[in-house]
Every structure is written in C-alpha cells, then in structure tokens.
Amino acid sequence: MQGLLDQSASVGVLAGSGALPFAVAEQIAARGQRAVIFGIRGYCDAARIESYPHHWIALGQLGRLTRLLHQERCRDVIFLGGVVRPALSELRMDFGTLLAIPKLVSAFRGGDDHLLTGIGKLIEGYGLRTVGVHEIAPGLTMPEGRITRRQPDDQNVADIHKGVQVLKAISPFDVGQGVIVIDGNIVCVEDIEGTDAMLARAARLRRDGRLRAPPGRGVLIKMPKVGQNLKFDMPTVGSKTVEGVRDAGLAGIATIAGQTLFAEPQDAIAVADKAGLFITGLPV
Amino acid sequence: MQGLLDQSASVGVLAGSGALPFAVAEQIAARGQRAVIFGIRGYCDAARIESYPHHWIALGQLGRLTRLLHQERCRDVIFLGGVVRPALSELRMDFGTLLAIPKLVSAFRGGDDHLLTGIGKLIEGYGLRTVGVHEIAPGLTMPEGRITRRQPDDQNVADIHKGVQVLKAISPFDVGQGVIVIDGNIVCVEDIEGTDAMLARAARLRRDGRLRAPPGRGVLIKMPKVGQNLKFDMPTVGSKTVEGVRDAGLAGIATIAGQTLFAEPQDAIAVADKAGLFITGLPV
C-alpha cells in the first residue's frame, strides 16, 4: 500500500459499481497524483481494483473509512460509481457510523441528492475535502457542442429546449435528471427508476403501440438539478445510455457540457455514429 | 332508434372503452333525458351498447358522426371512455374528416389534452355543444373529503401537498396527471404510460428493491393540469386505480373533488376499505 509519489497529495476514490472509479484513478495518476481506491463491498469491481492501491470497506463503516483515509494521507475524497440506496438492515455499522447516526438519519430522509450531500458533509466533518470529477478529472466530462457525425435538426433543438424547461420546472422537487421529448411532446419523465430504465420503458411503450412517433425522432435530455451538488451526483452518459437511446428509437442525447460524466467517450461515440444518433453538450 | 322523451333534449355519448359511457348514459336517463351512444368501433363494449339507443362509428368518420348527431337531434355531445391515440394509418377517414384535415393535423401535434380539445372544437364547429361529466352527471365525480374508513395521517397530508406542488410545476408541459409521493420523496411521475402503468411500475420497483419505503406509506395524487379542458380529459379513479395503489404498497389516493371521474364509487370504496387505504377528495 506504499505509493511512489508524494503521499500528501493522495486522492481517496470511494468506489461503487462501474468503470468510472478506475477511469478517474487513471486520470489522477496521469497528472502525477496517487489514487487509493476504497472499494465498496458488493458494488466495486473486485477484479479491476487489484491493479490499484486499495482497501475494501462495507457500507456503514464510516469509522473505518475515515481512519484509512487519514492513514493513506488522502485529503481529497471523490465518490464514484453506482450504489443503490441500501436498506438500513444491510448496513454494517461500525462505531464511527454509530456516532454519526443522527446526521445520517436526516440525510436518509430526502431524495438521492440530499442523501449523498449529507454523507459528503459528514466526511468533511472529519477534516477531509470532497471533490467532484469536474474538478479532478474534467477530461471525463461532456465537452461542449456536437461530438457525433449526426447533428441535431431544428425539431431536435426545439425538443432539447422544451426538455430543459421541464427539468428546470421539476428541479426543486428532487425527482430525476432526465426527460424524453419527441416532436414537442414530453413522452417520459425520469423518476427513481433511473435513466436506463426510463429508456427501456420508452422502448416498451413503443412496442406496445402507446408511443406512436416514427423512429429516429426525439431526444433524451439529461441535466443536473438546479443547485445539485455535482461532487456526489453528476448526470452520467456512456455507451449503455447511447444503446438505450438507440433501442428507444430516439434521435440523440443532449446534456450539459462540463456537468455530465462521460467516462468512455470513444465507445459511446462509436455506438452513436453506428446507429446514426447525435450526442451534444449544451453550454452551461 | 326512436326515444320516448323530447328529442330536442337528446345527449350524444361518444363512447370509447370502459364502463363509464354506460354509467353516464344511466345518469342522463335518470334525469329524464334521452342518451344516444355512439360506440367507437374497437373500443366501446359491444355487449353493453345493445341496451341503449346507439350507432357504431369508426375513428375518422367525423362526417358520419356529425350527420348522425343531427339526425338524432343531439345538441350536447360528451366524450367518454378510453381511446388510445390512433396511428394515422388506422383512421378510416370519411369526407367530413377529409375537409377537417388541416385542423386535425394541428390537433394531433400537441399532447393528449391538445388533441382532444382540438377535436372538441371541431365538433363545435358543426353547431354541436360539447359537455363534460362534471356538467351533465356531477354525481359521478369525486366528492370532497375522505370517503373511506381510513383517513390520511399527517405525513400523508404532507405528501399530498408535495404532490400537488409537483403536478402544478409540470402542468404547463402537458405531461401527466399523477404522481406518487412517499414520505416526502417524489417516487414516480406519470407520463404517457398512464396511471395504471405507473402504479404497476412502482410495484415492480418495490419488488426489485429500488423502492425501499415500508409498505403502507405514500400517496397517489391525481389532478387535472392547470387549464385542462375537463370536458375531454378528466382524471379518473376507479376500482382498478385502488387495486394498483394497494399493489404498489401505498396508503391512499388524493384527487380533486368535482374534477375527477369516480364512476364505480361503491366498488372502489369496498376495495379501499378491505385493503385499509384512504381515498380523499381535495377542495378545488
């Protein structure tokens, strides 16, 4: 667990599921910093974590986590990858967590954004600093403008505008980060199901004849809620999203440049170009 | 096709699927008016229509519909029951419809509310008057206050308030009429899927472990969009809705009194009481 670089500059990567924690660790290493991955048991990829300095932690082991972060001289901590909100009975709470319970209970009450921000604040109470991908690895966020061969047409642009308005309107309610707009109609609104499930639902509604728009029309719009803490919960787009958009028969994806994770850009762009879809980053 | 009552007072019931057209026809008859049912082929119940003065029409036969309405001396027309928005290729257009095509095309562009209002305006162009259930059979709408044994508790009331706020926020976008709120969290937002499918989705999210709230919490809130034309598209609650709410593990249903169809109240209340759910009509 010894690194070659200046220990004082280590970054702790608290890692849930998916490829993103490792992509970010690579970026941190590429700029000469040491990354230590704290894999969350049951979520983090057990094969991939082996290539990095790492520790395993269970959900609920806040005491162990903060102790190891200090021991590894990580001042900055980044939360990455998927973790389904656990049932309380699944948590393996250690003493550090027990002490923090009143704050955790209040964090558990709100929507996802509320939960994650609450846990982030808790971590910061231990003298650590939480950072976001946009701060530590901006190369992994969506660039501005179109990045595919296809570009949005006038109707797509109008749909994007409408989607942004809807997301702004529901933003205060901590609902979801995505919406599907087809030729001026709000077709699907993302809620706790998440983006992939919403896209699968749109594909199903099309198969069932409930969604009658011709294929190749309409846009998935994703953007953070107003005031959303991008450190803990940044909208994400990847190959899987593009496949979902293709299967739902839409024309493309619009999301906010610099405020959207885009971890496997080459793969996602390849899938989009092959399917004739657009991906575009809107200016903030 | 001859009625015993004053022909000048006949009401035309344009009937899609479900029991509602017949319930309304009974109410019209109960107050001494003659109801003529115009069953939409493929949607209207072919067995039940036999008991009433009726004609069959296909979607798209606007000319035939208006001719028959005049012939039957129906001045008032009411649209009732479900009709999935048809694909253009399914329409069997007659000459009257062909003449109206420019207006129909513009009506097809918006959301459902836009479509139905557009068709209503078209009908009114033929010297007919469109009416809503709340005008012609107010006894079939939701009363004010709780109508079940169970009553909403303080958290349910807070959830209802939050749901009303969300629905008001999305109202300008012609999205949907329903939302599920559990202990302050917006869990599901209804879009083109419709209320029954949203409730089935909530039940599925619970089975999949994505929805962790304990059963018996949370509320389905349904209300018309601000400015929605209640003549053509009134929110509806019935036994099936109550069963969906029960299966999704919620505590009850809140909807707007006088602005919600409640066609089989005894059945719905019986299902709710058996499952320990509340149904409440909010003041306008």
XYZ file of C-alpha atoms in Angstrom, chain B residues 40-258:
219
model
C -66.280 3.774 -31.300
C -65.507 0.520 -33.068
C -62.735 -1.453 -31.423
C -63.098 0.410 -28.113
C -66.749 0.509 -26.980
C -68.214 -2.569 -25.229
C -70.265 -4.316 -27.954
C -72.456 -6.266 -25.493
C -73.409 -3.387 -23.219
C -74.160 -0.941 -26.017
C -77.088 -3.143 -27.139
C -79.248 -1.969 -24.210
C -79.168 1.646 -25.386
C -80.170 3.637 -28.457
C -76.884 3.544 -30.357
C -74.852 3.764 -33.555
C -71.390 2.444 -34.327
C -68.760 4.748 -35.789
C -65.151 4.175 -36.790
C -62.362 6.539 -35.799
C -62.095 9.098 -38.552
C -65.776 9.150 -39.526
C -66.354 12.718 -38.479
C -68.821 13.290 -41.320
C -70.905 10.278 -40.331
C -70.753 11.227 -36.643
C -71.967 14.795 -37.109
C -74.674 13.642 -39.559
C -75.997 11.055 -37.083
C -75.815 13.503 -34.166
C -78.002 15.956 -36.092
C -80.325 13.161 -37.192
C -80.750 12.044 -33.566
C -81.295 15.675 -32.522
C -78.371 15.582 -30.117
C -77.264 19.107 -29.381
C -74.993 18.166 -26.484
C -72.150 15.700 -27.017
C -69.986 14.078 -24.360
C -66.729 12.181 -24.978
C -66.205 9.236 -22.649
C -64.041 6.181 -22.155
C -60.613 5.260 -23.362
C -59.319 5.649 -26.906
C -55.625 5.128 -27.497
C -54.386 7.839 -29.838
C -54.546 6.080 -33.210
C -51.861 5.822 -35.847
C -52.890 7.817 -38.902
C -52.906 4.583 -40.917
C -55.666 3.184 -38.671
C -58.058 6.015 -39.355
C -60.922 5.316 -41.758
C -61.490 8.817 -42.956
C -64.772 9.887 -44.497
C -65.400 13.056 -46.477
C -66.309 15.144 -43.424
C -62.970 14.223 -41.885
C -61.061 14.976 -45.078
C -62.484 18.505 -45.059
C -61.341 18.928 -41.484
C -57.839 17.569 -42.030
C -55.931 20.842 -41.606
C -57.492 21.343 -38.159
C -56.994 17.675 -37.249
C -53.331 17.785 -38.147
C -52.813 20.732 -35.862
C -54.756 18.943 -33.096
C -52.512 15.868 -33.473
C -49.362 17.867 -32.827
C -49.766 18.593 -29.122
C -50.151 16.328 -26.099
C -53.339 14.422 -25.369
C -55.111 17.398 -23.919
C -54.348 19.410 -27.026
C -55.605 16.588 -29.296
C -58.909 16.131 -27.517
C -59.577 19.835 -27.168
C -58.860 20.223 -30.881
C -61.367 17.525 -31.797
C -63.883 19.078 -29.411
C -63.531 22.452 -31.103
C -64.015 20.765 -34.453
C -67.275 19.186 -33.279
C -68.468 22.571 -32.026
C -67.844 23.943 -35.498
C -70.763 21.733 -36.630
C -73.251 23.523 -34.384
C -72.988 20.977 -31.572
C -72.113 21.673 -27.944
C -69.573 19.560 -26.087
C -70.201 18.965 -22.391
C -68.249 17.298 -19.581
C -69.264 14.703 -16.994
C -68.926 17.316 -14.266
C -71.667 19.299 -16.038
C -74.026 16.506 -17.061
C -73.520 13.906 -14.305
C -71.801 15.563 -11.330
C -72.820 12.566 -9.206
C -70.091 10.602 -10.998
C -67.299 12.889 -9.825
C -65.247 12.625 -6.624
C -66.910 14.208 -3.567
C -64.952 16.424 -1.183
C -63.292 14.857 1.855
C -62.460 11.331 2.898
C -64.830 8.607 1.676
C -63.083 5.587 3.201
C -62.751 4.285 6.750
C -59.058 5.120 6.826
C -58.077 8.753 6.830
C -54.792 10.332 5.749
C -52.319 10.915 8.606
C -50.085 13.994 8.939
C -47.314 12.557 6.731
C -49.880 11.583 4.074
C -51.213 15.147 4.147
C -47.668 16.491 3.696
C -47.129 14.055 0.784
C -50.397 15.196 -0.818
C -49.279 18.805 -0.544
C -45.940 17.998 -2.169
C -47.613 16.002 -4.947
C -49.951 18.894 -5.738
C -46.929 21.200 -5.990
C -45.099 18.855 -8.391
C -48.165 18.436 -10.600
C -48.615 22.216 -10.707
C -44.956 22.627 -11.688
C -45.208 20.209 -14.641
C -48.707 21.289 -15.569
C -47.628 23.743 -18.335
C -45.827 20.901 -20.151
C -48.812 18.590 -20.730
C -47.012 15.640 -19.115
C -49.356 13.614 -16.924
C -51.939 13.886 -14.192
C -50.425 11.727 -11.492
C -47.514 11.441 -9.092
C -46.548 9.095 -6.250
C -45.048 10.696 -3.137
C -43.780 8.577 -0.237
C -42.653 10.256 2.990
C -41.634 13.432 1.189
C -39.902 11.709 -1.747
C -41.216 12.033 -5.292
C -41.073 8.377 -6.296
C -42.898 8.203 -9.632
C -44.111 10.803 -12.104
C -46.814 9.759 -14.549
C -46.078 10.410 -18.223
C -47.552 8.818 -21.351
C -47.592 5.428 -19.573
C -50.772 6.446 -17.694
C -51.741 5.963 -14.047
C -52.262 2.179 -14.036
C -48.874 1.546 -15.665
C -47.173 3.970 -13.249
C -48.661 2.097 -10.288
C -47.541 -1.239 -11.779
C -44.082 0.267 -12.214
C -43.995 1.349 -8.558
C -44.943 -2.206 -7.528
C -42.129 -3.556 -9.740
C -39.590 -1.057 -8.347
C -40.561 -2.288 -4.892
C -40.088 -5.955 -5.857
C -36.711 -5.095 -7.419
C -35.564 -3.396 -4.232
C -35.307 0.032 -5.860
C -38.193 1.332 -3.762
C -37.294 0.765 -0.139
C -40.052 2.570 1.749
C -42.009 0.279 4.066
C -45.436 -0.713 2.695
C -48.478 1.270 3.755
C -46.803 4.661 3.233
C -47.210 7.168 0.434
C -49.958 8.602 -1.720
C -51.069 8.602 -5.345
C -52.015 12.193 -6.165
C -54.049 12.807 -9.334
C -55.230 16.182 -10.551
C -56.025 17.863 -13.843
C -53.424 20.107 -15.407
C -53.983 23.814 -14.812
C -56.375 24.971 -17.520
C -57.061 21.376 -18.657
C -60.323 21.033 -20.508
C -62.338 18.781 -18.206
C -64.840 18.131 -20.947
C -62.497 15.825 -22.788
C -59.931 14.559 -20.380
C -60.896 14.410 -16.732
C -58.662 12.486 -14.316
C -60.330 9.163 -13.471
C -60.269 6.998 -10.367
C -61.942 3.595 -10.092
C -61.563 0.118 -8.612
C -58.609 -0.591 -10.877
C -56.792 2.501 -9.571
C -57.407 1.409 -5.984
C -56.086 -2.084 -6.749
C -52.978 -0.535 -8.309
C -52.420 1.635 -5.223
C -52.847 -1.423 -2.991
C -50.397 -3.499 -5.065
C -47.851 -0.654 -5.037
C -47.974 -0.694 -1.221
C -49.195 2.893 -0.851
C -51.500 4.311 1.833
C -54.104 6.018 -0.318
C -55.341 8.283 -3.099
C -55.922 12.024 -3.166
C -57.618 13.760 -6.042
C -59.552 16.939 -6.725
C -63.248 16.920 -5.756
C -65.603 17.656 -8.648
